[in-house]
Short mmCIF file of C-alpha atoms and ligand atoms in Angstrom, two decimals:
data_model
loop_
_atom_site.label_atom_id
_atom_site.label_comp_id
_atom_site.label_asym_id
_atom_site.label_seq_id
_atom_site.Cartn_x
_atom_site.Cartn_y
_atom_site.Cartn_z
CA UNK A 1 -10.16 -84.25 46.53
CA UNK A 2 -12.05 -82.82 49.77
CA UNK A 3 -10.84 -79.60 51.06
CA UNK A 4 -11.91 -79.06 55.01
CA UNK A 5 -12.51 -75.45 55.73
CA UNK A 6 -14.07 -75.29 59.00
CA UNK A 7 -15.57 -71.32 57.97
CA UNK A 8 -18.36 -69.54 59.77
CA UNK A 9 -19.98 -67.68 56.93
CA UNK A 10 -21.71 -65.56 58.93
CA UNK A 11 -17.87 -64.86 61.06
CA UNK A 12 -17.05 -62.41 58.37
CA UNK A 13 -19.57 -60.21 59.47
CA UNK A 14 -18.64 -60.58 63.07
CA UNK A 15 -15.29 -59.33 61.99
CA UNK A 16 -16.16 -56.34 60.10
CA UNK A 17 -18.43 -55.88 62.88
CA UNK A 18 -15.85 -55.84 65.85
CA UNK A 19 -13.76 -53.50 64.00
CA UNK A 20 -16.64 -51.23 64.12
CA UNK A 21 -17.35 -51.72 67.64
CA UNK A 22 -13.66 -50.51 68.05
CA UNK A 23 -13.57 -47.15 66.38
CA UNK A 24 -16.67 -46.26 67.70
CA UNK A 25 -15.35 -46.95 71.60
CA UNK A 26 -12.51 -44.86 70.50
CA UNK A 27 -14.55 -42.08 69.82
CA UNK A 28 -16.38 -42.99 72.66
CA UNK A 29 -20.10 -42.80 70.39
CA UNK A 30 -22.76 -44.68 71.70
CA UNK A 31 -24.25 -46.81 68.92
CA UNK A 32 -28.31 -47.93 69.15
CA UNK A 33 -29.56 -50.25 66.59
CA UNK A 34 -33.42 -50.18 66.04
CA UNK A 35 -35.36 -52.59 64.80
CA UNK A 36 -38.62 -53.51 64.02
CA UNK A 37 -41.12 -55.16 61.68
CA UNK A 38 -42.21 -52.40 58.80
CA UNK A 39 -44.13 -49.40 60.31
CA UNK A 40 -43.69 -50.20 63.74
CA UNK A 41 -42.48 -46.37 64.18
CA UNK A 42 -38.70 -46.27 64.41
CA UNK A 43 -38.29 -43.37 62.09
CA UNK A 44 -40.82 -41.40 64.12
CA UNK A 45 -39.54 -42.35 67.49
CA UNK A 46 -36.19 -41.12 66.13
CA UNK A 47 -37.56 -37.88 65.00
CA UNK A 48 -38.81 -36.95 68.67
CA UNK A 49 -35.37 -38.15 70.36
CA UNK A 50 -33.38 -36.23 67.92
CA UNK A 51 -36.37 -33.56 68.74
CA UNK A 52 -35.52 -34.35 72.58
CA UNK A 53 -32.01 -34.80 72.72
CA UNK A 54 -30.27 -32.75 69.84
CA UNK A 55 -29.91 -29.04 71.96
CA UNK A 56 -27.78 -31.51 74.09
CA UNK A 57 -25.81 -34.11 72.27
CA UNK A 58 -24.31 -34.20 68.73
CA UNK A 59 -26.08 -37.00 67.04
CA UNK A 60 -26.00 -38.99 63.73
CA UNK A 61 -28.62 -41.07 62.15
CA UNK A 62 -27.54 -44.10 59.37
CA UNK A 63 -30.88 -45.14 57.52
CA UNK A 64 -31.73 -48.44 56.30
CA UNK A 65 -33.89 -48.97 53.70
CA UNK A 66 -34.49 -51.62 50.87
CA UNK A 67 -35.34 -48.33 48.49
CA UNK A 68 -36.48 -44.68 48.96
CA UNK A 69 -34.52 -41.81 51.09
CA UNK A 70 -37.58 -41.14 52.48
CA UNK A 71 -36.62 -41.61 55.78
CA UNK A 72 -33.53 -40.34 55.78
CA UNK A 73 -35.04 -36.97 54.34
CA UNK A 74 -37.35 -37.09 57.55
CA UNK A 75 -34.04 -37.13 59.72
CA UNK A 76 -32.55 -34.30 58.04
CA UNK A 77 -34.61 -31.89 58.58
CA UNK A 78 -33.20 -32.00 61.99
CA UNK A 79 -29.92 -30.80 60.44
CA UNK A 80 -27.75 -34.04 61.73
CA UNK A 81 -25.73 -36.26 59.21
CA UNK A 82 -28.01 -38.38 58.40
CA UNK A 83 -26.22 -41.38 55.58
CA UNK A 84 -29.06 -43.84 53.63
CA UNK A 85 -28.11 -46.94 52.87
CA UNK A 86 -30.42 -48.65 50.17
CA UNK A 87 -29.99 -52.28 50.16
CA UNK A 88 -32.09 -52.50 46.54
CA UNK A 89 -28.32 -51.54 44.81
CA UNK A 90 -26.76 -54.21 47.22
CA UNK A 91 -29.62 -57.47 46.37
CA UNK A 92 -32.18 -56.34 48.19
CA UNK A 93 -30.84 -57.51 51.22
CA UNK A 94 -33.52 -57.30 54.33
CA UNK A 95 -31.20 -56.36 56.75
CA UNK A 96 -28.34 -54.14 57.04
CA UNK A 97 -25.20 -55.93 57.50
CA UNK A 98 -21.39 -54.69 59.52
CA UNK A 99 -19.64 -54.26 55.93
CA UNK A 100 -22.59 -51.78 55.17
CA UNK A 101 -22.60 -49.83 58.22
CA UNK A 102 -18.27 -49.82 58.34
CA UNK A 103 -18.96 -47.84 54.28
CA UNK A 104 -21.66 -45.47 56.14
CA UNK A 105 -19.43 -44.87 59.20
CA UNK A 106 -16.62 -44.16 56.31
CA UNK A 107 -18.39 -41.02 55.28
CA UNK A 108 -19.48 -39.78 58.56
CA UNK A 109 -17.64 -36.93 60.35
CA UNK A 110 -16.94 -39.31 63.46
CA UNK A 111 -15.55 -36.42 65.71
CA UNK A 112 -19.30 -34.57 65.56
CA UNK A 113 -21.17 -37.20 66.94
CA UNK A 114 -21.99 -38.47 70.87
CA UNK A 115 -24.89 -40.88 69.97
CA UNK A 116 -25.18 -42.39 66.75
CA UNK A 117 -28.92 -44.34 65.97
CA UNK A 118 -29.16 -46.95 63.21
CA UNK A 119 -32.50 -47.58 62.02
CA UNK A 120 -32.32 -51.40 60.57
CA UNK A 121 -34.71 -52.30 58.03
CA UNK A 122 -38.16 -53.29 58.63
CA UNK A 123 -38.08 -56.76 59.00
CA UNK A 124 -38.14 -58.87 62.89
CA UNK A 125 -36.16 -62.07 61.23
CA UNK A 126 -33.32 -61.69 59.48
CA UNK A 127 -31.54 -58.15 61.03
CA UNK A 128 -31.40 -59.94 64.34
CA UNK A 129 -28.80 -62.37 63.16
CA UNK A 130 -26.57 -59.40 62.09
CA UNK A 131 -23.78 -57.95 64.57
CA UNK A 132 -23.29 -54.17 63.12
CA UNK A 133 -20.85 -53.25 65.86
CA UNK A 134 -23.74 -51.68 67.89
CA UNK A 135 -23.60 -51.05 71.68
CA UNK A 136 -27.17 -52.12 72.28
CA UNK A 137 -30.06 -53.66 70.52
CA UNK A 138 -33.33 -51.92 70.24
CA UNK A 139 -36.62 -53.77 69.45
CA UNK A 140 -39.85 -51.35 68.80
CA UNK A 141 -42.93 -53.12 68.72
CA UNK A 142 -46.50 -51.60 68.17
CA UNK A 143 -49.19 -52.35 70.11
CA UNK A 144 -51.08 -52.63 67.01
CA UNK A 145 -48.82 -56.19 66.13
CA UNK A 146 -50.41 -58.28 68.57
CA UNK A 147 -49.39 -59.42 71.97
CA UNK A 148 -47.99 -62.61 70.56
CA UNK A 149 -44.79 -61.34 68.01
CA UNK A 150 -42.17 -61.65 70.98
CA UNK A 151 -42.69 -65.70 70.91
CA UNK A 152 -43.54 -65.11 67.38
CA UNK A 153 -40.25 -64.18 66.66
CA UNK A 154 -38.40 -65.12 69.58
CA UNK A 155 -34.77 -64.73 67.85
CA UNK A 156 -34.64 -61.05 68.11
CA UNK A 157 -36.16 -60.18 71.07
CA UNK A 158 -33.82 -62.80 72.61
CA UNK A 159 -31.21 -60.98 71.39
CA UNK A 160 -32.41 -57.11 72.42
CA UNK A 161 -31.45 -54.92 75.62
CA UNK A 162 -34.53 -52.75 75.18
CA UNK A 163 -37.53 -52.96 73.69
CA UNK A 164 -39.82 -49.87 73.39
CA UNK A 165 -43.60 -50.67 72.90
CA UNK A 166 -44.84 -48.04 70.34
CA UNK A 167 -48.51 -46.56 69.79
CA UNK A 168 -49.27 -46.34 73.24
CA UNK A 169 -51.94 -43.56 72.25
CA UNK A 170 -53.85 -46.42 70.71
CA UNK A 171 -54.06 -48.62 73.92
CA UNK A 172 -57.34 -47.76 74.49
CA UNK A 173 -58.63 -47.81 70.56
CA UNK A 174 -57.57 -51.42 70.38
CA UNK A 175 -58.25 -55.54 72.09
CA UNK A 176 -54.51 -55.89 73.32
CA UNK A 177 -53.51 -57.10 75.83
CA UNK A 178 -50.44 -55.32 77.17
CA UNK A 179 -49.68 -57.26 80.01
CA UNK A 180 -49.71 -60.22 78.15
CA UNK A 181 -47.48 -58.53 75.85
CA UNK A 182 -44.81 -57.83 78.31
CA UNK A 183 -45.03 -61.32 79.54
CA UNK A 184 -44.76 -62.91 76.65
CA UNK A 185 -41.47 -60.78 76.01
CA UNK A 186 -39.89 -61.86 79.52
CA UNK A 187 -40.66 -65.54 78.71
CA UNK A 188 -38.29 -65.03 75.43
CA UNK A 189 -35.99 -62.48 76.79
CA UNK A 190 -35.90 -62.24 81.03
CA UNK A 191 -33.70 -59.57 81.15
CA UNK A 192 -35.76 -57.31 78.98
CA UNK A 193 -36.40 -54.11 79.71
CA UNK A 194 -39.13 -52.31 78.26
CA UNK A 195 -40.33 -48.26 78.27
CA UNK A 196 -43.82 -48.05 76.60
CA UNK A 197 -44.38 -44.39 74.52
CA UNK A 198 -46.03 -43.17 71.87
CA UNK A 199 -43.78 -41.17 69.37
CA UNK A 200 -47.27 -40.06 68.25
CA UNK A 201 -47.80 -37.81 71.61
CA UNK A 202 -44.78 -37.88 73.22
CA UNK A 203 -46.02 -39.74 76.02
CA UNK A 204 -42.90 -41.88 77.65
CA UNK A 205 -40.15 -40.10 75.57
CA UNK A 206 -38.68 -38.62 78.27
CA UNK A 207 -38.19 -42.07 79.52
CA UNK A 208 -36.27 -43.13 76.32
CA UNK A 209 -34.19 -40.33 76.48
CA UNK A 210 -33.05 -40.91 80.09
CA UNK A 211 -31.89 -44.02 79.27
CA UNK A 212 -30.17 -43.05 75.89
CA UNK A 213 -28.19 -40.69 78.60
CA UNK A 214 -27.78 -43.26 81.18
CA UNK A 215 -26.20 -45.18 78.29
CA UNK A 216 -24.18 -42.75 77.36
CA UNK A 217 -22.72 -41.62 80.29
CA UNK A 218 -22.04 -45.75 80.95
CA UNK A 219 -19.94 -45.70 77.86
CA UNK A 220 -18.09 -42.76 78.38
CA UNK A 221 -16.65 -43.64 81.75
CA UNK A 222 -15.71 -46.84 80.23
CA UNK A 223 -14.09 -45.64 77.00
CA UNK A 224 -12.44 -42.96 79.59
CA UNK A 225 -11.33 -46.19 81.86
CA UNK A 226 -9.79 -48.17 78.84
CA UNK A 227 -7.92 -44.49 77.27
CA UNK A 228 -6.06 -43.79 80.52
CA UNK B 1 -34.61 -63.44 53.99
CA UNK B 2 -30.87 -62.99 53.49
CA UNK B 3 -30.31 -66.47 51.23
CA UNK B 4 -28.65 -64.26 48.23
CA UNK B 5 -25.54 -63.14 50.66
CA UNK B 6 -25.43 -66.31 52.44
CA UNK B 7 -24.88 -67.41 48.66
CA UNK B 8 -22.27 -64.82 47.96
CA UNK B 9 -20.61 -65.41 51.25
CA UNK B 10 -20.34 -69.26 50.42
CA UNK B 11 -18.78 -68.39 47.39
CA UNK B 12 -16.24 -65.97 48.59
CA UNK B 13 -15.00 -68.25 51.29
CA UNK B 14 -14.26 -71.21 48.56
CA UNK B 15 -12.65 -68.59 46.16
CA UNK B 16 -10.17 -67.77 48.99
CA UNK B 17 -9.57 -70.97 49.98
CA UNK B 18 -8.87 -71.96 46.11
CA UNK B 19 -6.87 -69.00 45.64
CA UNK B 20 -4.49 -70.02 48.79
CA UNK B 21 -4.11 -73.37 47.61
CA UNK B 22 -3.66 -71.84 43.77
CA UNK B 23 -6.26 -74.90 43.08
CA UNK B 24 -7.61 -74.59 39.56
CA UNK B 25 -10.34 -77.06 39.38
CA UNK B 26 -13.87 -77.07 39.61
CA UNK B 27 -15.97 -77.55 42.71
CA UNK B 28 -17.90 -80.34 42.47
CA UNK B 29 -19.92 -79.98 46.14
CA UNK B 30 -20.16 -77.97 49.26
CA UNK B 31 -20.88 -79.71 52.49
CA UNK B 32 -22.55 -77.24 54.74
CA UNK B 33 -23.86 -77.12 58.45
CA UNK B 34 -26.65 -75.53 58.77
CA UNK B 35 -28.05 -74.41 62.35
CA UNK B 36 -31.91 -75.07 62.94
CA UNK B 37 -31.77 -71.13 64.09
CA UNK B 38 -30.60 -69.64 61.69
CA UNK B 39 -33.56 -69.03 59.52
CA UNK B 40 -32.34 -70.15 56.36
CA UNK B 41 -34.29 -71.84 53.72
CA UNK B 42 -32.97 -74.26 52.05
CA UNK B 43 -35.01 -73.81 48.98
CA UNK B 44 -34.22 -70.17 48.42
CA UNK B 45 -30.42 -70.89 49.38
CA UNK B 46 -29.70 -73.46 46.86
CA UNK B 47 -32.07 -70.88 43.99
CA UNK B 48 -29.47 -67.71 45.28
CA UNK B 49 -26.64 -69.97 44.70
CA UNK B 50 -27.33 -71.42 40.86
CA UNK B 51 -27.89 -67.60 40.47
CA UNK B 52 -24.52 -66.44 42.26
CA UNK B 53 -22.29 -69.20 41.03
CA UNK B 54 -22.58 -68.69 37.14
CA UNK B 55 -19.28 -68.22 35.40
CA UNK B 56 -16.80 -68.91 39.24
CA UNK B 57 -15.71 -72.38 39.84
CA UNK B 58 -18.75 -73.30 41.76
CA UNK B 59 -20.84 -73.15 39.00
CA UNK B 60 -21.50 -77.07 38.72
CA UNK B 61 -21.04 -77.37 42.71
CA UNK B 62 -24.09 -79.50 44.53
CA UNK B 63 -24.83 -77.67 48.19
CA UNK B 64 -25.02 -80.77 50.39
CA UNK B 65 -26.96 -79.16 53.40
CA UNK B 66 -26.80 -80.66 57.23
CA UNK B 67 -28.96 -79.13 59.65
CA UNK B 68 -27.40 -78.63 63.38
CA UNK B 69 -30.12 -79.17 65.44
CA UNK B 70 -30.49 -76.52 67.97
CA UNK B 71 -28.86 -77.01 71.62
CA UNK B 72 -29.57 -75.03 74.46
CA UNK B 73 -28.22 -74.84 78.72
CA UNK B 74 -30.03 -73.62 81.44
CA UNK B 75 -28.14 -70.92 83.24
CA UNK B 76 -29.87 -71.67 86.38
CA UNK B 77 -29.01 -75.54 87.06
CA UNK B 78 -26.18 -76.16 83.94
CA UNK B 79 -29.22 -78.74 82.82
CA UNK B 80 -28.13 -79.34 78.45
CA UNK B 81 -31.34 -79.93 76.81
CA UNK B 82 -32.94 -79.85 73.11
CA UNK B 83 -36.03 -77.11 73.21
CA UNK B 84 -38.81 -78.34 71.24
CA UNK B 85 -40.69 -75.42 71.19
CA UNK B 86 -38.94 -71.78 70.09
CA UNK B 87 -39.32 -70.38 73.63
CA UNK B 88 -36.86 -72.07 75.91
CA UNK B 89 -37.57 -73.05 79.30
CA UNK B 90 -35.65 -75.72 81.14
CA UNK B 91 -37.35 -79.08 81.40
CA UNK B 92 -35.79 -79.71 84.72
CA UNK B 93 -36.18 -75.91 86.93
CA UNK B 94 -38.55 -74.23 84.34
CA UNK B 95 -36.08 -71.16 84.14
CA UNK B 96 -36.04 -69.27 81.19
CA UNK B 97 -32.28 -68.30 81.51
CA UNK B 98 -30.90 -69.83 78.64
CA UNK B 99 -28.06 -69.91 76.77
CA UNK B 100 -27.34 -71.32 73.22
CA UNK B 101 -25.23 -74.05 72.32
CA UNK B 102 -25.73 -74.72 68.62
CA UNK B 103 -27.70 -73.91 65.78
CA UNK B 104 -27.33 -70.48 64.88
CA UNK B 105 -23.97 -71.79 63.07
CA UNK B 106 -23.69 -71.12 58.77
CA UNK B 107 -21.04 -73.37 58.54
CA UNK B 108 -18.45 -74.39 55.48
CA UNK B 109 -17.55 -78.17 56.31
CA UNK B 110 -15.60 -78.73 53.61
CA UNK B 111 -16.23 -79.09 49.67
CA UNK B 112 -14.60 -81.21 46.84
CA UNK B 113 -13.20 -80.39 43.90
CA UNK B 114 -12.15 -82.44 40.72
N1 GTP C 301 -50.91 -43.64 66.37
C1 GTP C 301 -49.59 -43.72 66.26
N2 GTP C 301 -49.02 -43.80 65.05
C2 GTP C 301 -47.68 -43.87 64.98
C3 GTP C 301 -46.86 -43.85 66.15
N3 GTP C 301 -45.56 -43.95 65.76
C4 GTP C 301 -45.57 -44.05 64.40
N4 GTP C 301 -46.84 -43.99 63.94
C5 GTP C 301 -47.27 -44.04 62.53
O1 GTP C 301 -46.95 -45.32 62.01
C6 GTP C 301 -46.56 -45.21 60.63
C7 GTP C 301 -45.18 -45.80 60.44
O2 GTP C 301 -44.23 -45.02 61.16
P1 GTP C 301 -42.69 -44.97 60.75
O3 GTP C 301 -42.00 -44.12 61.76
O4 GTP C 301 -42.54 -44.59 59.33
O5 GTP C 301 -42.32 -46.51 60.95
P2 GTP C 301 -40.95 -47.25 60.62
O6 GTP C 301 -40.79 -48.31 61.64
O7 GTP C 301 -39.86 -46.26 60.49
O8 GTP C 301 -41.27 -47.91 59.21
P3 GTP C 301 -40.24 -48.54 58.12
O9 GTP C 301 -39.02 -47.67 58.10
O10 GTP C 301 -41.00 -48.51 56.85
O11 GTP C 301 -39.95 -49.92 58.61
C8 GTP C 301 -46.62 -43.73 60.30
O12 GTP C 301 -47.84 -43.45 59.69
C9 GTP C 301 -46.51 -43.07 61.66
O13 GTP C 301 -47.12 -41.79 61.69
C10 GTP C 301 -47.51 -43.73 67.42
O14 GTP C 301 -46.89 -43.68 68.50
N5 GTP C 301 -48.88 -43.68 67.40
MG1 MG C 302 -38.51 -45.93 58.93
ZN1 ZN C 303 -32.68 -75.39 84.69
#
């Protein structure tokens, strides 16, 4: 006997991942999702926003990581709620998925936090194909990768709002081409916008921040507009 | 790659679907769709899913994979077109405004059971 189904396996995360989206525009949190291939810098980029930013703005950090709470004890020291996730308990999985970030958003004092960052795992395949409930998409990329990666991997930088080229202090130390780099993204991804820093220096983190608050203020009004 | 919880996913959708139709019997194949985007290989998939399936009533299931090739339209003219290369620009205007059509689908057809 042959039993249609017609079933998106990959729907149930977009489920579990809409139901996220909701409570977080209900608490009106804006929600970044980073991503990157290993080492590209997220966790130090994040470490000079939450540097930047935290005097202002109540912010949360979830960590992804196949093992370790390395990263995660990096956050803290900030003294935000920072939740791990280690996906090494889970199967190893190379990306963090909607169901995992719906647990992490479970134990996270949701009243105490304006911007909440996600730091995916280190991988530029699979996390792109995984809807967490995010407001925006974050690629970092560091110079040191090449100029190529964005047709490389064209699936998630198709998919990003931002991407933020890292190691800018090492423009000068290395053969890249950065226009090329930029162009290459565009061809994937025309609507790209990019900010170039180094988390290294500092250099262009005032530009990330702006926009994090641009963002922020974006979804405010508009959770304010959908309350009333 | 993510072939272990594609594997678990598969199986969870064809438990429910037994369970609704209180269906006892075993599974005897799984007719997926596969989209050419989605990044799954078929090699590790059908591995994760000997390895997931032990002791459920998929255990003796064959995967019977179809690959959706990938179909794109240009958002500048409305030209539908099949890229050939993974960046997409529009054979007719040369934009680069594209959207997706198919194959980025993980799709249960249908499977069989005995
Ligand atoms: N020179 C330079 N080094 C940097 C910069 N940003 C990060 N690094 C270094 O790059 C290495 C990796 O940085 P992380 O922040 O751990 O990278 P990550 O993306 O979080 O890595 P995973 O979580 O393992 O994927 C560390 O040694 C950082 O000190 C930068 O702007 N310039
Ligand atoms: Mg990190
Ligand atoms: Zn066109």
């Amino acid at each position: 006997m042959k039993i249609k189904v017609l079933k998106d396996v990959l729907k149930a995360n977009d489920t579990i991942a809409e139901e996220n989206r909701t409570i977080l525009r209900k608490k009106g949190i804006l929600t970044l999702n980073l991503m990157s291939s290993p080492g590209a810098g997220k966790t130090l980029i994040l470490e000079k926003t939450v540097e930047r930013l935290k005097k202002d703005f109540k912010i949360g950090v979830i960590e992804g990581d196949v093992s370790t709470s390395n990263d995660a004890r990096r956050l803290a020291r900030y003294d935000i709620p920072v939740i791990q996730i280690n996906t090494d308990s889970i199967g190893g999985a190379c990306h963090l998925d909607a169901n995992m970030v719906k647990e992490a958003l479970g134990s996270l004092n949701l009243s105490s936090i304006q911007i909440l960052f996600i730091e995916n795992i280190g991988n530029l395949i699979c996390p792109a194909g995984f809807d967490l409930g995010e407001d925006k998409k974050i690629i970092v990329l560091s110079l040191t990768e090449g100029e190529d990666k964005p047709v490389k991997y064209p699936v998630a930088f198709r998919k990003a709002d931002l991407l933020l080229v890292n190691k800018l202090d090492l423009l000068n130390h290395l053969d890249i081409d950065l226009e090329l780099l930029l162009k290459n993204s565009r061809k994937v991804n025309p609507d790209l916008k990019s900010i170039q820093l180094s988390a290294r220096t500092g250099e262009g983190i005032d530009k990330w921040a702006q926009w994090i608050k641009k963002n922020l203020d974006l979804k405010k009004r508009r959770s304010g507009a959908l309350g009333s | 790659m993510h072939e272990l919880s594609l594997a678990q996913g598969i199986i969870q959708v064809i438990e429910e679907e037994l369970e609704k139709r209180k269906e006892k019997g075993t599974v005897q194949k799984i007719n997926l769709r596969i989209g050419q985007l989605s990044c799954v290989e078929p090699e590790a998939l059908l591995f994760s899913f000997g390895f997931c399936s032990k002791e459920t009533q998929c255990e003796n299931a064959v995967l019977n994979i179809e690959k959706v090739p990938l179909a794109c339209e240009c958002q500048n003219c409305g030209k539908n077109f099949l890229p050939k290369e993974a960046i997409f620009i529009c054979p007719d205007c040369k934009s680069c405004r594209i959207k997706i059509l198919s194959g980025e689908e993980f799709y249960i057809d249908s499977f069989e059971i005995e």
